[in-house]
């Protein structure tokens, strides 16, 4: 690790951590190098504290193995070879470096750290994906912190810590992390990482689809019932009115608390409100147009694109896989939590060695798994939770050889309460919008079509014959649902020059001309 050159952000972050008495939480986008930052922190702490004991907590077994691989590269000597606690292993906690899986760490890690501190050893606790450790059970790993607060300054100085996450905060239990790991000491987001070339440039395409008639009617009926139930709920609990006006999350949490106090009795208004909103959300989540829209997107992509498709329900993922195989052949696999550990590992291995190019998944793939490289993501369905969306975007923006850019398609239902924007506030990424029409199985983008029409008229005025005009239209049709026209001009020009097929050269020339028109509008 000492020979690996750090990025500028990693050097700044390391200095901030050291300046905060070797404690703190870092908020860094997926794919920017959080693990390497932590390894550099371990090196620095080992230099300063020869008696150092390193304790690393992870949420999943695959993530534990990723840490093991990274640590073995920097071990230097056998005494720094990592041990495991969890996943069927219980190595001696006297090892200098231990990796704990959270399910096994809950009832053991705090005791191990207490013993280290009692022996006057320096302890470095690294919490990867630290946002996972705020629940009532998981926070037990921080049971030793109260002892520190009541101890001497000498004992407290023995404790070093680092929290890692792309989304560390956002729950009602954030105080657990702040008290146990310290304040946020560094933030490094999508915009900075793209600007500095740390992650792949990326484009977000927000695709609106529409309900089928029966779904639209059922959704409208539930919306009406939700409205009536809400009026009754606010009448019974007037204190909810201000919460609803100020913040939806606080309002929903308050309603859930009332429902729990009523033992989730379906006759109670709060319970009825939650059930109705869940039923309405399910109609949107499982809307049939999502699958047909996804199939149309896939038909527009290249055969060498590597695609991750994110679903919310296993049944939806299974249906998606069946539809893909019927339409395109055996080009995809599926990954979800109800598969065996061996089956999940096999699917990831097959995707990595390119046995298939499309991987359909549910939340099991959102984080904590080493996902083979992909350049296209399709969010078939999603919660409104920003953390999940950040993690899913992070799956397709990692740098890789030959990967010029990534694109994430976000499908939403325009007649529903779905967010129309995938992640508001992103500045350094290009974005475009498509409307999908199920009956015709076509996409529309008014501005793109206007620019494309101008190019066709220009070609006609320049004397293009019928076959040449048809080639222009074909190129424009292929590019409508892709992000190629938003790539940098030099990338488009290089691809036009390097293309062996005449149609490919024409396509990239057309995309450059469309891109020039869009760039001229900025």
Coordinates of C-alpha atoms in Angstrom, one line a residue:
X1 CA 0.0 0.0 0.0
X2 CA 2.8 2.4 0.7
X3 CA 3.9 2.2 -2.9
X4 CA 0.4 3.0 -4.2
X5 CA 0.0 6.7 -5.2
X6 CA -3.0 8.3 -3.5
X7 CA -5.4 10.6 -5.2
X8 CA -5.4 14.2 -4.1
X9 CA -8.8 13.7 -2.3
X10 CA -7.3 10.7 -0.4
X11 CA -4.4 12.8 0.8
X12 CA -6.7 15.6 2.0
X13 CA -9.0 13.1 3.7
X14 CA -6.1 11.4 5.4
X15 CA -4.9 14.7 6.7
X16 CA -8.4 15.6 7.9
X17 CA -8.6 12.3 9.8
X18 CA -5.3 12.8 11.4
X19 CA -6.2 16.4 12.3
X20 CA -9.4 15.1 14.0
X21 CA -7.4 12.9 16.4
X22 CA -7.6 9.9 14.1
X23 CA -11.4 9.8 14.2
X24 CA -14.3 10.6 11.8
X25 CA -16.7 9.6 9.1
X26 CA -16.0 10.0 5.4
X27 CA -18.8 10.5 2.9
X28 CA -17.3 9.4 -0.5
X29 CA -19.0 8.3 -3.7
X30 CA -18.8 4.6 -4.6
X31 CA -15.9 3.7 -6.8
X32 CA -13.6 6.6 -5.8
X33 CA -11.3 4.5 -3.5
X34 CA -12.7 4.4 0.0
X35 CA -11.0 1.1 0.7
X36 CA -7.6 2.4 -0.4
X37 CA -8.0 5.4 1.8
X38 CA -8.7 3.1 4.7
X39 CA -5.6 1.0 3.9
X40 CA -3.5 4.2 3.8
X41 CA -4.9 5.1 7.2
X42 CA -3.9 1.7 8.5
X43 CA -0.4 2.2 7.3
X44 CA -0.2 5.6 8.9
X45 CA -1.5 4.3 12.2
X46 CA 0.9 1.3 12.1
X47 CA 3.8 3.7 11.7
X48 CA 2.7 5.8 14.7
X49 CA 1.5 3.0 17.0
X50 CA 3.4 -0.3 16.8
X51 CA 1.0 -2.0 19.1
X52 CA -2.0 -1.3 16.9
X53 CA -4.9 -3.7 16.7
X54 CA -7.1 -3.2 13.6
X55 CA -10.8 -4.2 13.8
X56 CA -12.8 -3.9 10.5
X57 CA -16.6 -4.4 10.4
X58 CA -18.5 -5.2 7.2
X59 CA -22.1 -5.9 6.5
X60 CA -21.7 -9.0 4.2
X61 CA -19.4 -12.0 3.6
X62 CA -18.5 -11.0 0.0
X63 CA -17.4 -7.6 1.3
X64 CA -15.3 -9.3 3.9
X65 CA -13.5 -11.3 1.2
X66 CA -12.8 -8.1 -0.7
X67 CA -11.2 -6.6 2.4
X68 CA -9.1 -9.8 2.8
X69 CA -7.8 -9.5 -0.7
X70 CA -6.9 -5.8 -0.3
X71 CA -5.2 -6.4 3.1
X72 CA -3.2 -9.4 1.8
X73 CA -1.7 -7.1 -0.9
X74 CA -0.3 -4.8 1.8
X75 CA 0.3 -7.2 4.7
X76 CA 4.1 -7.0 4.6
X77 CA 4.4 -9.8 7.2
X78 CA 2.5 -12.7 8.5
X79 CA 1.5 -10.9 11.7
X80 CA -0.6 -8.5 9.7
X81 CA -2.4 -11.3 7.8
X82 CA -6.2 -10.7 8.5
X83 CA -8.3 -13.1 10.5
X84 CA -12.1 -13.6 10.3
X85 CA -15.0 -13.5 12.8
X86 CA -18.1 -14.5 11.0
X87 CA -19.2 -16.5 8.0
X88 CA -18.4 -19.8 9.7
X89 CA -14.9 -18.7 11.0
X90 CA -13.8 -17.6 14.4
X91 CA -10.2 -16.8 14.3
X92 CA -8.2 -15.8 17.4
X93 CA -9.0 -12.1 18.1
X94 CA -5.4 -11.7 19.2
X95 CA -4.5 -11.3 15.5
X96 CA -3.4 -7.8 14.7
X97 CA -6.0 -7.4 12.0
X98 CA -9.5 -8.9 12.3
X99 CA -12.4 -8.6 9.8
X100 CA -15.8 -8.9 11.5
X101 CA -19.1 -9.6 9.7
X102 CA -21.8 -7.6 11.5
X103 CA -24.1 -10.6 12.3
X104 CA -21.2 -12.1 14.3
X105 CA -19.8 -8.8 15.6
X106 CA -22.9 -7.7 17.5
X107 CA -22.2 -9.8 20.6
X108 CA -18.4 -10.0 20.3
X109 CA -16.6 -7.0 18.9
X110 CA -17.3 -4.6 21.8
X111 CA -15.8 -7.2 24.2
X112 CA -12.7 -7.7 22.1
X113 CA -12.1 -3.9 21.9
X114 CA -12.6 -3.6 25.7
X115 CA -9.9 -6.2 26.2
X116 CA -7.5 -4.4 23.8
X117 CA -8.0 -1.1 25.6
X118 CA -7.6 -2.8 29.0
X119 CA -4.3 -4.1 27.8
X120 CA -3.3 -0.5 26.9
X121 CA -3.2 -1.3 23.1
X122 CA -4.1 1.2 20.4
X123 CA -7.3 0.0 18.6
X124 CA -8.3 1.1 15.1
X125 CA -12.0 0.4 14.3
X126 CA -13.0 0.7 10.7
X127 CA -16.7 0.5 9.9
X128 CA -17.3 -0.1 6.2
X129 CA -20.8 0.9 5.0
X130 CA -21.2 2.4 8.4
X131 CA -24.8 3.4 7.8
X132 CA -25.7 -0.2 8.5
X133 CA -24.7 -0.1 12.1
X134 CA -27.3 2.2 13.7
X135 CA -30.1 -0.3 14.3
X136 CA -30.9 -1.5 17.8
X137 CA -29.0 -4.8 17.3
X138 CA -26.1 -3.6 15.2
X139 CA -25.2 -0.7 17.4
X140 CA -24.1 -3.2 20.0
X141 CA -20.7 -3.2 18.3
X142 CA -20.2 0.3 19.9
X143 CA -21.0 -0.9 23.4
X144 CA -17.4 0.0 24.6
X145 CA -17.8 3.7 23.7
X146 CA -19.6 4.5 27.0
X147 CA -16.6 3.1 28.8
X148 CA -14.4 5.5 26.9
X149 CA -16.5 8.5 27.9
X150 CA -16.0 7.6 31.5
X151 CA -12.3 6.8 31.3
X152 CA -9.1 8.8 31.5
X153 CA -7.8 10.8 28.6
X154 CA -5.0 8.2 28.2
X155 CA -7.5 5.3 27.5
X156 CA -9.6 7.5 25.2
X157 CA -6.4 8.3 23.2
X158 CA -5.9 4.6 22.4
X159 CA -9.1 4.5 20.3
X160 CA -8.9 5.3 16.6
X161 CA -11.8 5.0 14.2
X162 CA -13.0 5.6 10.7
X163 CA -16.5 5.3 9.2
X164 CA -16.8 4.7 5.5
X165 CA -19.9 5.2 3.4
X166 CA -21.3 6.8 0.2
X167 CA -24.4 7.6 2.2
X168 CA -23.5 7.8 5.9
X169 CA -26.5 9.8 7.2
X170 CA -30.2 10.1 6.6
X171 CA -31.9 8.2 9.4
X172 CA -33.3 9.1 12.8
X173 CA -30.4 7.2 14.4
X174 CA -27.5 9.2 12.9
X175 CA -26.5 10.2 16.4
X176 CA -25.2 6.6 17.0
X177 CA -22.5 7.1 14.4
X178 CA -21.6 10.6 15.5
X179 CA -21.2 9.5 19.1
X180 CA -19.2 6.3 18.2
X181 CA -17.1 7.3 15.2
X182 CA -17.0 11.1 15.3
X183 CA -18.2 13.8 13.0
X184 CA -18.1 13.8 9.2
X185 CA -14.6 14.9 8.3
X186 CA -14.6 14.7 4.5
X187 CA -17.1 14.6 1.7
X188 CA -16.3 13.7 -1.9
X189 CA -19.3 13.5 -4.2
X190 CA -20.2 12.5 -7.8
X191 CA -19.5 16.0 -9.3
X192 CA -16.0 16.3 -7.9
X193 CA -15.1 12.6 -8.7
X194 CA -16.2 13.1 -12.4
X195 CA -14.5 16.4 -12.7
X196 CA -11.2 14.9 -11.4
X197 CA -11.5 11.8 -13.5
X198 CA -11.8 9.4 -10.5
X199 CA -15.0 7.8 -11.8
X200 CA -16.4 7.4 -15.3
X201 CA -18.3 10.3 -16.8
X202 CA -22.0 9.3 -16.7
X203 CA -25.3 10.2 -18.1
X204 CA -28.7 9.7 -16.4
X205 CA -31.7 9.1 -18.6
X206 CA -35.1 9.6 -16.9
X207 CA -37.7 7.5 -18.8
X208 CA -41.4 8.1 -18.2
X209 CA -43.8 5.2 -18.9
X210 CA -47.6 5.0 -18.4
X211 CA -50.0 2.8 -16.6
X212 CA -52.2 0.3 -18.5
X213 CA -55.9 1.3 -18.3
X214 CA -56.7 -1.2 -15.5
X215 CA -53.7 -0.1 -13.4
X216 CA -54.6 3.6 -13.9
X217 CA -58.1 3.0 -12.6
X218 CA -57.0 1.0 -9.6
X219 CA -54.3 3.7 -8.8
X220 CA -56.9 6.5 -9.0
X221 CA -59.3 4.5 -6.7
X222 CA -56.6 4.0 -4.1
X223 CA -55.6 7.7 -4.3
X224 CA -59.2 8.7 -3.6
X225 CA -59.4 6.3 -0.6
X226 CA -56.0 7.5 0.7
X227 CA -57.3 11.1 0.6
X228 CA -60.4 10.3 2.6
X229 CA -58.4 8.2 5.1
X230 CA -55.9 11.1 5.5
X231 CA -58.6 13.5 6.4
X232 CA -59.8 11.1 9.1
X233 CA -56.2 10.6 10.4
X234 CA -55.5 14.3 10.7
X235 CA -58.8 14.7 12.5
X236 CA -57.9 12.0 15.0
X237 CA -54.2 13.2 15.3
X238 CA -54.0 17.0 14.6
X239 CA -50.4 17.0 15.7
X240 CA -49.6 15.3 12.4
X241 CA -50.6 18.4 10.3
X242 CA -47.4 20.3 10.9
X243 CA -45.3 17.3 10.3
X244 CA -47.0 16.6 7.0
X245 CA -46.5 20.2 5.9
X246 CA -42.8 20.2 6.9
X247 CA -41.4 16.8 6.0
X248 CA -42.9 13.7 4.5
X249 CA -40.4 11.3 6.2
X250 CA -41.2 12.6 9.7
X251 CA -44.9 12.4 8.9
X252 CA -44.6 8.8 7.8
X253 CA -42.5 7.8 10.8
X254 CA -45.1 9.4 13.1
X255 CA -47.9 7.5 11.4
X256 CA -45.9 4.3 11.8
X257 CA -45.4 4.9 15.5
X258 CA -49.2 5.5 15.9
X259 CA -49.9 2.3 14.0
X260 CA -47.5 0.3 16.2
X261 CA -49.1 1.7 19.3
X262 CA -52.4 0.3 18.0
X263 CA -50.8 -3.1 17.5
X264 CA -51.1 -2.7 13.7
X265 CA -54.9 -3.2 14.0
X266 CA -56.2 -2.8 10.4
X267 CA -59.3 -1.1 11.7
X268 CA -57.2 1.8 13.1
X269 CA -57.0 4.8 10.8
X270 CA -53.2 5.0 10.9
X271 CA -52.8 1.3 9.9
X272 CA -55.4 1.7 7.1
X273 CA -53.5 4.7 5.8
X274 CA -50.2 2.8 5.7
X275 CA -51.8 -0.2 4.0
X276 CA -53.5 1.9 1.3
X277 CA -50.3 3.8 0.5
X278 CA -48.4 0.6 0.3
X279 CA -51.0 -0.9 -2.1
X280 CA -50.8 2.1 -4.3
X281 CA -47.0 2.0 -4.4
X282 CA -47.1 -1.6 -5.4
X283 CA -49.3 -0.8 -8.4
X284 CA -46.6 1.6 -9.6
X285 CA -43.7 -0.6 -8.7
X286 CA -45.1 -3.6 -10.6
X287 CA -46.6 -1.6 -13.5
X288 CA -46.5 -3.8 -16.6
X289 CA -45.1 -1.0 -18.8
X290 CA -41.8 -1.1 -16.8
X291 CA -40.9 -4.4 -18.3
X292 CA -41.9 -3.6 -21.9
X293 CA -40.0 -0.3 -21.5
X294 CA -36.9 -2.1 -20.3
X295 CA -37.0 -4.6 -23.2
X296 CA -37.2 -1.6 -25.6
X297 CA -34.2 0.0 -24.0
X298 CA -32.2 -3.3 -24.2
X299 CA -33.1 -3.5 -27.9
X300 CA -31.5 -0.1 -28.5
X301 CA -28.2 -0.9 -26.8
X302 CA -25.2 -2.5 -28.4
X303 CA -24.4 -6.1 -28.1
X304 CA -21.2 -5.5 -26.2
X305 CA -22.9 -3.3 -23.5
X306 CA -22.8 -4.8 -20.1
X307 CA -26.0 -4.2 -18.2
X308 CA -27.2 -4.2 -14.6
X309 CA -31.0 -4.2 -14.1
X310 CA -32.3 -3.2 -10.7
X311 CA -35.7 -4.4 -9.4
X312 CA -37.6 -4.1 -6.2
X313 CA -39.3 -7.5 -6.2
X314 CA -38.0 -10.9 -6.8
X315 CA -41.1 -11.9 -8.8
X316 CA -40.5 -8.9 -11.0
X317 CA -36.9 -9.8 -11.5
X318 CA -37.8 -13.4 -12.4
X319 CA -40.4 -12.1 -14.9
X320 CA -37.8 -9.7 -16.4
X321 CA -35.3 -12.5 -16.9
X322 CA -37.9 -14.7 -18.6
X323 CA -38.9 -11.8 -21.0
X324 CA -35.2 -11.1 -21.8
X325 CA -34.5 -14.7 -22.6
X326 CA -37.5 -15.0 -24.9
X327 CA -36.5 -11.8 -26.7
X328 CA -32.7 -12.0 -26.9
X329 CA -31.7 -15.6 -26.0
X330 CA -29.6 -16.8 -23.0
X331 CA -27.9 -13.5 -22.4
X332 CA -28.8 -12.8 -18.8
X333 CA -28.6 -14.1 -15.2
X334 CA -30.4 -13.3 -12.0
X335 CA -29.2 -12.4 -8.5
X336 CA -31.3 -12.2 -5.4
X337 CA -31.4 -12.9 -1.7
X338 CA -33.4 -16.2 -1.9
X339 CA -30.7 -17.9 -4.0
X340 CA -28.1 -20.0 -2.3
X341 CA -24.7 -18.5 -1.6
X342 CA -23.1 -20.8 -4.1
X343 CA -25.7 -19.9 -6.8
X344 CA -25.1 -16.2 -6.2
X345 CA -21.3 -16.6 -6.4
X346 CA -21.7 -18.6 -9.6
X347 CA -23.9 -15.9 -11.3
X348 CA -21.4 -13.1 -10.4
X349 CA -18.5 -15.2 -11.7
X350 CA -20.4 -15.9 -15.0
X351 CA -21.2 -12.2 -15.4
X352 CA -17.5 -11.4 -14.7
X353 CA -16.2 -13.8 -17.3
X354 CA -18.8 -12.6 -19.8
X355 CA -20.8 -15.8 -20.1
X356 CA -23.7 -13.4 -20.2
X357 CA -23.9 -9.6 -20.5
X358 CA -27.1 -8.7 -18.6
X359 CA -27.5 -9.2 -14.8
X360 CA -31.0 -8.7 -13.3
X361 CA -31.0 -8.1 -9.5
X362 CA -33.0 -7.0 -6.5
X363 CA -31.7 -5.1 -3.4
X364 CA -29.2 -7.9 -2.6
X365 CA -26.9 -6.3 -5.2
X366 CA -27.4 -2.6 -4.1
X367 CA -24.3 -2.6 -1.9
X368 CA -21.7 -4.7 -0.1
X369 CA -21.0 -6.9 -3.2
X370 CA -18.1 -6.7 -5.6
X371 CA -20.0 -6.4 -8.8
X372 CA -18.2 -7.0 -12.1
X373 CA -17.9 -4.0 -14.3
X374 CA -21.0 -2.8 -16.2
X375 CA -21.4 0.4 -18.3
X376 CA -25.2 0.5 -18.4
X377 CA -27.7 0.5 -15.5
X378 CA -31.5 0.2 -15.7
X379 CA -33.5 1.0 -12.6
X380 CA -36.7 -0.9 -13.4
X381 CA -38.2 0.0 -10.1
X382 CA -36.9 1.9 -7.1
X383 CA -37.8 3.2 -3.7
X384 CA -37.6 6.9 -3.1
X385 CA -34.7 6.4 -0.7
X386 CA -31.7 8.5 -1.9
X387 CA -29.3 6.0 -0.3
X388 CA -30.5 3.2 -2.5
X389 CA -30.3 5.4 -5.6
X390 CA -26.8 6.5 -4.9
X391 CA -25.6 2.9 -4.4
X392 CA -27.2 1.8 -7.6
X393 CA -25.6 4.6 -9.6
X394 CA -22.3 3.7 -8.0
X395 CA -22.6 0.2 -9.5
X396 CA -22.1 1.5 -13.1
X397 CA -19.7 4.5 -12.7
X398 CA -16.5 2.7 -11.6
X399 CA -13.5 3.3 -13.9
X400 CA -12.5 0.4 -16.2
X401 CA -10.2 0.0 -19.1
X402 CA -12.0 0.9 -22.4
X403 CA -15.0 2.4 -20.6
X404 CA -15.5 5.9 -21.9
X405 CA -18.7 6.6 -20.1
X406 CA -21.6 5.0 -18.2
X407 CA -25.3 5.5 -18.5
X408 CA -28.1 4.8 -16.0
X409 CA -31.8 4.6 -17.2
X410 CA -34.4 5.4 -14.5
X411 CA -37.9 4.2 -15.4
X412 CA -40.8 5.9 -13.6
X413 CA -44.6 6.0 -14.1
X414 CA -45.7 9.5 -15.1
X415 CA -49.2 9.2 -13.6
X416 CA -47.9 8.1 -10.2
X417 CA -46.2 9.8 -7.3
X418 CA -42.8 8.5 -8.5
X419 CA -40.0 11.1 -8.6
X420 CA -39.4 12.4 -12.1
X421 CA -35.7 13.1 -11.2
X422 CA -33.5 10.2 -10.2
X423 CA -31.0 12.2 -8.1
X424 CA -31.8 16.0 -8.1
X425 CA -28.7 18.1 -7.6
X426 CA -26.2 16.3 -9.8
X427 CA -24.3 19.0 -11.8
X428 CA -21.4 17.3 -13.5
X429 CA -23.4 14.6 -15.3
X430 CA -25.4 15.0 -18.5
X431 CA -29.0 13.9 -18.4
X432 CA -31.8 13.5 -20.9
X433 CA -35.4 12.5 -20.8
X434 CA -37.4 10.0 -22.8
X435 CA -41.2 9.3 -23.0
X436 CA -42.1 5.7 -23.6
X437 CA -45.4 4.8 -25.4
X438 CA -46.3 1.2 -24.6
X439 CA -48.9 0.6 -27.4
X440 CA -46.5 1.8 -30.1
X441 CA -43.4 0.5 -28.4
X442 CA -41.5 3.7 -29.2
X443 CA -39.5 6.4 -27.4
X444 CA -39.9 10.2 -27.9
X445 CA -37.6 13.1 -27.1
X446 CA -38.9 16.4 -28.6
X447 CA -35.6 18.3 -28.6
X448 CA -33.6 15.3 -30.0
X449 CA -36.2 14.8 -32.7
X450 CA -36.2 18.5 -33.6
X451 CA -32.4 18.5 -34.0
X452 CA -32.6 15.2 -35.9
X453 CA -35.2 16.7 -38.2
X454 CA -32.9 19.7 -38.9
X455 CA -30.1 17.3 -39.8
X456 CA -32.4 15.4 -42.3
X457 CA -33.5 18.6 -43.9
X458 CA -29.9 19.8 -44.2
X459 CA -28.9 16.5 -45.8
X460 CA -31.8 16.8 -48.3
X461 CA -30.7 20.3 -49.2
X462 CA -27.1 19.0 -49.8
X463 CA -28.5 16.6 -52.4
X464 CA -28.5 13.3 -50.4
X465 CA -30.3 10.6 -52.4
X466 CA -33.0 8.4 -51.0
X467 CA -30.7 5.7 -49.7
X468 CA -28.4 8.2 -48.0
X469 CA -31.4 10.0 -46.3
X470 CA -32.6 6.6 -45.1
X471 CA -29.1 6.0 -43.6
X472 CA -29.3 9.4 -41.8
X473 CA -32.7 8.5 -40.3
X474 CA -31.5 5.1 -39.3
X475 CA -28.5 6.5 -37.4
X476 CA -30.7 9.1 -35.7
X477 CA -33.3 6.4 -34.7
X478 CA -30.5 4.3 -33.2
X479 CA -29.2 7.2 -31.2
X480 CA -32.5 8.4 -29.7
X481 CA -32.4 6.1 -26.6
X482 CA -28.7 6.1 -26.2
X483 CA -26.4 8.7 -24.5
X484 CA -23.9 8.7 -27.4
X485 CA -24.8 12.2 -28.6
X486 CA -23.9 13.6 -25.2
X487 CA -20.3 12.2 -25.2
X488 CA -17.5 14.7 -25.6
X489 CA -16.9 15.7 -29.3
X490 CA -13.4 14.2 -29.3
X491 CA -14.7 10.8 -28.2
X492 CA -17.3 10.9 -30.9
X493 CA -14.8 11.9 -33.5
X494 CA -12.4 9.2 -32.5
X495 CA -15.0 6.5 -32.6
X496 CA -16.0 7.7 -36.1
X497 CA -12.4 7.4 -37.2
X498 CA -11.8 4.0 -35.6
X499 CA -15.0 2.3 -36.8
X500 CA -14.4 -0.4 -39.3
X501 CA -18.0 -0.7 -40.5
X502 CA -19.4 2.1 -42.8
X503 CA -22.6 2.3 -40.9
X504 CA -20.8 2.7 -37.6
X505 CA -18.7 5.6 -39.0
X506 CA -22.0 7.2 -40.3
X507 CA -23.6 6.7 -36.9
X508 CA -20.8 8.4 -34.9
X509 CA -20.7 11.2 -37.4
X510 CA -24.4 11.7 -36.9
X511 CA -24.0 11.6 -33.1
X512 CA -21.3 14.2 -33.3
X513 CA -23.5 16.5 -35.3
X514 CA -26.4 16.1 -32.9
X515 CA -24.0 16.6 -30.0
X516 CA -22.7 19.8 -31.6
X517 CA -26.2 21.1 -31.8
X518 CA -26.8 20.3 -28.1
X519 CA -23.5 21.7 -27.0
X520 CA -24.3 24.9 -28.9
X521 CA -27.4 25.3 -26.8
X522 CA -25.6 25.2 -23.4

